Amino acid sequence: GIQVEQSPPDLILQEGANSTLRCNFSDSVNNLQWFHQNPWGQLINLFYIPSGTKQNGRLSATTVATERYSLLYISSSQTTDSGVYFCASEGSGNTPLVFGKGTRLSVIA
Amino acid sequence: GAVVSQHPSRVICKSGTSVKIECRSLDFQATTMFWYRQFPKQSLMLMATSNEGSKATYEQGVEKDKFLINHASLTLSTLTVTSAHPEDSSFYICSARLATMNTEAFFGQGTRLTVV
């Protein structure tokens, strides 16, 4: 099945800095999503982005399906951006999402 | 986006008892729901796929007799942890989709189970 790898595993940023998180996947995908897991464990949907580029405020994401990677950009980071960011993808049909191991982001004031 | 509601959010139970976790799609019908488990500082691992009106499909290594899944309607799937033991303590989270293919998945709030 699909394998998902995320990098870096950990990231510490000064407030106001920008960052790029990467997600590589092993096969063609029909679905690629980015999530932020908050301190209470809830997964917050950030982007549904099997291909192309999307932006939402300070966050944006790009998926290059032909090269099997996706990037999540965080600009002007804030302490509230801290947490774990997961990338997840699925291959075909109504198969479940496979998650990467996540990037643990800490934004310090 | 679509709303998936999971209940309870937190439960503490004694070793040997059973615990039921509910997952509801509030504003859409879901023929398929997925159950994941997450241990501290780890990623989400798929446990099983819940299919409305038929038996669940379990991932390798997940005991179907211990983790009973029932998907009796298009909006409700339940996960029952039977004869719980401390090693079953974990964060359980469900997921559902709007349609059968190529659509965004939404997740419940998760259930933190502690077995004492």
GROMACS .gro file of C-alpha atoms in nm:
model
  225
    1GLY     CA    1   0.000   0.000   0.000
    2ILE     CA    2   0.080   0.366   0.003
    3GLN     CA    3   0.369   0.482   0.219
    4VAL     CA    4   0.389   0.836   0.347
    5GLU     CA    5   0.702   1.003   0.474
    6GLN     CA    6   0.720   1.342   0.637
    7SER     CA    7   1.010   1.571   0.708
    8PRO     CA    8   1.144   1.714   0.923
    9PRO     CA    9   1.024   1.510   1.223
   10ASP     CA   10   1.076   1.803   1.458
   11LEU     CA   11   1.098   2.175   1.399
   12ILE     CA   12   1.152   2.467   1.634
   13LEU     CA   13   1.077   2.816   1.507
   14GLN     CA   14   1.099   3.165   1.641
   15GLU     CA   15   0.767   3.343   1.627
   16GLY     CA   16   0.733   3.524   1.296
   17ALA     CA   17   0.950   3.283   1.100
   18ASN     CA   18   0.837   3.089   0.793
   19SER     CA   19   0.861   2.715   0.745
   20THR     CA   20   0.809   2.441   0.490
   21LEU     CA   21   0.696   2.091   0.578
   22ARG     CA   22   0.735   1.813   0.326
   23CYS     CA   23   0.536   1.499   0.254
   24ASN     CA   24   0.652   1.229   0.012
   25PHE     CA   25   0.423   0.948  -0.096
   26SER     CA   26   0.512   0.624  -0.265
   27ASP     CA   27   0.244   0.591  -0.531
   28SER     CA   28  -0.021   0.779  -0.726
   29VAL     CA   29  -0.281   0.921  -0.493
   30ASN     CA   30  -0.644   1.023  -0.523
   31ASN     CA   31  -0.643   1.203  -0.193
   32LEU     CA   32  -0.384   1.404  -0.004
   33GLN     CA   33  -0.472   1.587   0.313
   34TRP     CA   34  -0.286   1.797   0.568
   35PHE     CA   35  -0.396   1.808   0.931
   36HIS     CA   36  -0.299   1.992   1.246
   37GLN     CA   37  -0.345   1.792   1.563
   38ASN     CA   38  -0.421   2.020   1.852
   39PRO     CA   39  -0.312   1.957   2.214
   40TRP     CA   40  -0.643   1.782   2.284
   41GLY     CA   41  -0.582   1.537   2.005
   42GLN     CA   42  -0.837   1.662   1.758
   43LEU     CA   43  -0.737   1.656   1.393
   44ILE     CA   44  -0.806   1.985   1.223
   45ASN     CA   45  -0.843   1.963   0.846
   46LEU     CA   46  -0.606   2.212   0.686
   47PHE     CA   47  -0.610   2.117   0.319
   48TYR     CA   48  -0.760   1.860   0.088
   49ILE     CA   49  -0.511   1.883  -0.195
   50PRO     CA   50  -0.456   1.584  -0.424
   51SER     CA   51  -0.296   1.823  -0.672
   52GLY     CA   52  -0.230   2.192  -0.726
   53THR     CA   53  -0.194   2.478  -0.482
   54LYS     CA   54  -0.427   2.619  -0.219
   55GLN     CA   55  -0.399   2.898   0.032
   56ASN     CA   56  -0.580   2.970   0.355
   57GLY     CA   57  -0.455   3.272   0.543
   58ARG     CA   58  -0.096   3.217   0.654
   59LEU     CA   59  -0.101   2.858   0.537
   60SER     CA   60  -0.065   2.728   0.187
   61ALA     CA   61  -0.003   2.389   0.034
   62THR     CA   62   0.117   2.254  -0.295
   63THR     CA   63   0.097   1.898  -0.423
   64VAL     CA   64   0.295   1.786  -0.726
   65ALA     CA   65   0.127   1.455  -0.792
   66THR     CA   66   0.356   1.354  -1.078
   67GLU     CA   67   0.659   1.385  -0.850
   68ARG     CA   68   0.478   1.239  -0.547
   69TYR     CA   69   0.524   1.510  -0.293
   70SER     CA   70   0.334   1.779  -0.114
   71LEU     CA   71   0.451   2.085   0.075
   72LEU     CA   72   0.285   2.279   0.354
   73TYR     CA   73   0.398   2.638   0.401
   74ILE     CA   74   0.349   2.828   0.722
   75SER     CA   75   0.426   3.196   0.708
   76SER     CA   76   0.470   3.440   0.998
   77SER     CA   77   0.437   3.155   1.246
   78GLN     CA   78   0.260   3.209   1.577
   79THR     CA   79   0.279   3.018   1.903
   80THR     CA   80  -0.070   2.886   1.835
   81ASP     CA   81   0.070   2.706   1.529
   82SER     CA   82   0.254   2.467   1.760
   83GLY     CA   83   0.148   2.105   1.748
   84VAL     CA   84   0.183   1.809   1.517
   85TYR     CA   85   0.120   1.837   1.146
   86PHE     CA   86   0.020   1.521   0.964
   87CYS     CA   87   0.008   1.444   0.598
   88ALA     CA   88  -0.215   1.157   0.489
   89SER     CA   89  -0.293   1.003   0.154
   90GLU     CA   90  -0.482   0.720  -0.008
   91GLY     CA   91  -0.432   0.537  -0.332
   92SER     CA   92  -0.765   0.461  -0.490
   93GLY     CA   93  -1.130   0.397  -0.418
   94ASN     CA   94  -1.273   0.435  -0.073
   95THR     CA   95  -0.958   0.318   0.099
   96PRO     CA   96  -0.855   0.466   0.431
   97LEU     CA   97  -0.603   0.744   0.468
   98VAL     CA   98  -0.249   0.640   0.548
   99PHE     CA   99  -0.071   0.882   0.777
  100GLY     CA  100   0.287   0.993   0.787
  101LYS     CA  101   0.465   1.009   1.121
  102GLY     CA  102   0.408   1.380   1.147
  103THR     CA  103   0.614   1.693   1.202
  104ARG     CA  104   0.617   1.824   1.558
  105LEU     CA  105   0.632   2.202   1.540
  106SER     CA  106   0.718   2.425   1.831
  107VAL     CA  107   0.691   2.799   1.784
  108ILE     CA  108   0.857   2.998   2.059
  109ALA     CA  109   0.797   3.362   2.144
  110GLY     CA  110  -1.690   2.099   0.621
  111ALA     CA  111  -1.873   1.790   0.726
  112VAL     CA  112  -1.908   1.711   1.096
  113VAL     CA  113  -1.812   1.384   1.260
  114SER     CA  114  -1.900   1.355   1.626
  115GLN     CA  115  -1.736   1.104   1.859
  116HIS     CA  116  -1.847   1.019   2.210
  117PRO     CA  117  -1.724   0.999   2.480
  118SER     CA  118  -1.419   1.221   2.455
  119ARG     CA  119  -1.261   1.067   2.759
  120VAL     CA  120  -1.329   0.749   2.953
  121ILE     CA  121  -1.165   0.569   3.242
  122CYS     CA  122  -1.262   0.209   3.301
  123LYS     CA  123  -1.155  -0.080   3.517
  124SER     CA  124  -0.954  -0.366   3.376
  125GLY     CA  125  -1.182  -0.640   3.249
  126THR     CA  126  -1.479  -0.419   3.164
  127SER     CA  127  -1.601  -0.315   2.819
  128VAL     CA  128  -1.623   0.032   2.673
  129LYS     CA  129  -1.830   0.151   2.378
  130ILE     CA  130  -1.726   0.445   2.162
  131GLU     CA  131  -1.971   0.605   1.919
  132CYS     CA  132  -1.890   0.779   1.594
  133ARG     CA  133  -2.163   0.975   1.416
  134SER     CA  134  -2.169   1.161   1.088
  135LEU     CA  135  -2.398   1.450   1.175
  136ASP     CA  136  -2.483   1.605   0.840
  137PHE     CA  137  -2.410   1.336   0.585
  138GLN     CA  138  -2.439   0.964   0.530
  139ALA     CA  139  -2.130   0.750   0.546
  140THR     CA  140  -2.139   0.398   0.408
  141THR     CA  141  -1.784   0.352   0.530
  142MET     CA  142  -1.612   0.474   0.845
  143PHE     CA  143  -1.260   0.408   0.966
  144TRP     CA  144  -1.124   0.355   1.316
  145TYR     CA  145  -0.771   0.457   1.409
  146ARG     CA  146  -0.562   0.425   1.724
  147GLN     CA  147  -0.287   0.659   1.831
  148PHE     CA  148  -0.033   0.594   2.105
  149PRO     CA  149   0.151   0.885   2.268
  150LYS     CA  150   0.385   1.071   2.035
  151GLN     CA  151   0.306   0.835   1.749
  152SER     CA  152   0.107   0.856   1.431
  153LEU     CA  153  -0.244   0.731   1.364
  154MET     CA  154  -0.265   0.364   1.280
  155LEU     CA  155  -0.567   0.218   1.107
  156MET     CA  156  -0.745  -0.048   1.309
  157ALA     CA  157  -1.044  -0.135   1.095
  158THR     CA  158  -1.280  -0.029   0.822
  159SER     CA  159  -1.645  -0.019   0.922
  160ASN     CA  160  -1.897  -0.095   0.649
  161GLU     CA  161  -2.266  -0.021   0.692
  162GLY     CA  162  -2.467  -0.340   0.692
  163SER     CA  163  -2.172  -0.577   0.672
  164LYS     CA  164  -1.879  -0.703   0.874
  165ALA     CA  165  -1.588  -0.477   0.949
  166THR     CA  166  -1.250  -0.534   0.792
  167TYR     CA  167  -0.967  -0.546   1.043
  168GLU     CA  168  -0.603  -0.464   0.988
  169GLN     CA  169  -0.343  -0.728   1.053
  170GLY     CA  170  -0.270  -0.764   1.421
  171VAL     CA  171  -0.599  -0.615   1.539
  172GLU     CA  172  -0.813  -0.866   1.729
  173LYS     CA  173  -1.167  -0.859   1.592
  174ASP     CA  174  -1.307  -1.027   1.903
  175LYS     CA  175  -1.154  -0.764   2.125
  176PHE     CA  176  -1.245  -0.460   1.918
  177LEU     CA  177  -1.605  -0.512   1.812
  178ILE     CA  178  -1.727  -0.280   1.540
  179ASN     CA  179  -2.091  -0.228   1.448
  180HIS     CA  180  -2.208  -0.002   1.167
  181ALA     CA  181  -2.582  -0.037   1.199
  182SER     CA  182  -2.683   0.278   1.014
  183LEU     CA  183  -2.547   0.523   0.759
  184THR     CA  184  -2.465   0.773   1.031
  185LEU     CA  185  -2.340   0.563   1.321
  186SER     CA  186  -2.050   0.328   1.382
  187THR     CA  187  -1.954   0.195   1.723
  188LEU     CA  188  -1.631   0.049   1.854
  189THR     CA  189  -1.650  -0.166   2.166
  190VAL     CA  190  -1.331  -0.250   2.348
  191THR     CA  191  -1.412  -0.574   2.526
  192SER     CA  192  -1.239  -0.699   2.842
  193ALA     CA  193  -1.017  -0.393   2.840
  194HIS     CA  194  -0.664  -0.413   2.975
  195PRO     CA  195  -0.417  -0.135   3.058
  196GLU     CA  196  -0.235  -0.192   2.728
  197ASP     CA  197  -0.556  -0.093   2.548
  198SER     CA  198  -0.520   0.256   2.691
  199SER     CA  199  -0.486   0.482   2.389
  200PHE     CA  200  -0.646   0.755   2.181
  201TYR     CA  201  -0.912   0.620   1.946
  202ILE     CA  202  -1.038   0.832   1.658
  203CYS     CA  203  -1.288   0.768   1.382
  204SER     CA  204  -1.316   0.904   1.031
  205ALA     CA  205  -1.589   0.932   0.770
  206ARG     CA  206  -1.628   1.068   0.419
  207LEU     CA  207  -1.900   1.244   0.225
  208ALA     CA  208  -1.899   1.000  -0.065
  209THR     CA  209  -1.735   0.677  -0.166
  210MET     CA  210  -1.443   0.804  -0.368
  211ASN     CA  211  -1.197   1.086  -0.394
  212THR     CA  212  -1.335   1.310  -0.127
  213GLU     CA  213  -1.209   1.474   0.187
  214ALA     CA  214  -1.210   1.269   0.506
  215PHE     CA  215  -1.327   1.418   0.835
  216PHE     CA  216  -1.240   1.303   1.183
  217GLY     CA  217  -1.415   1.285   1.513
  218GLN     CA  218  -1.277   1.453   1.822
  219GLY     CA  219  -1.122   1.130   1.944
  220THR     CA  220  -1.168   0.927   2.262
  221ARG     CA  221  -0.895   0.900   2.520
  222LEU     CA  222  -0.933   0.561   2.690
  223THR     CA  223  -0.756   0.488   3.016
  224VAL     CA  224  -0.784   0.139   3.161
  225VAL     CA  225  -0.690   0.111   3.527
   0.00000   0.00000   0.00000
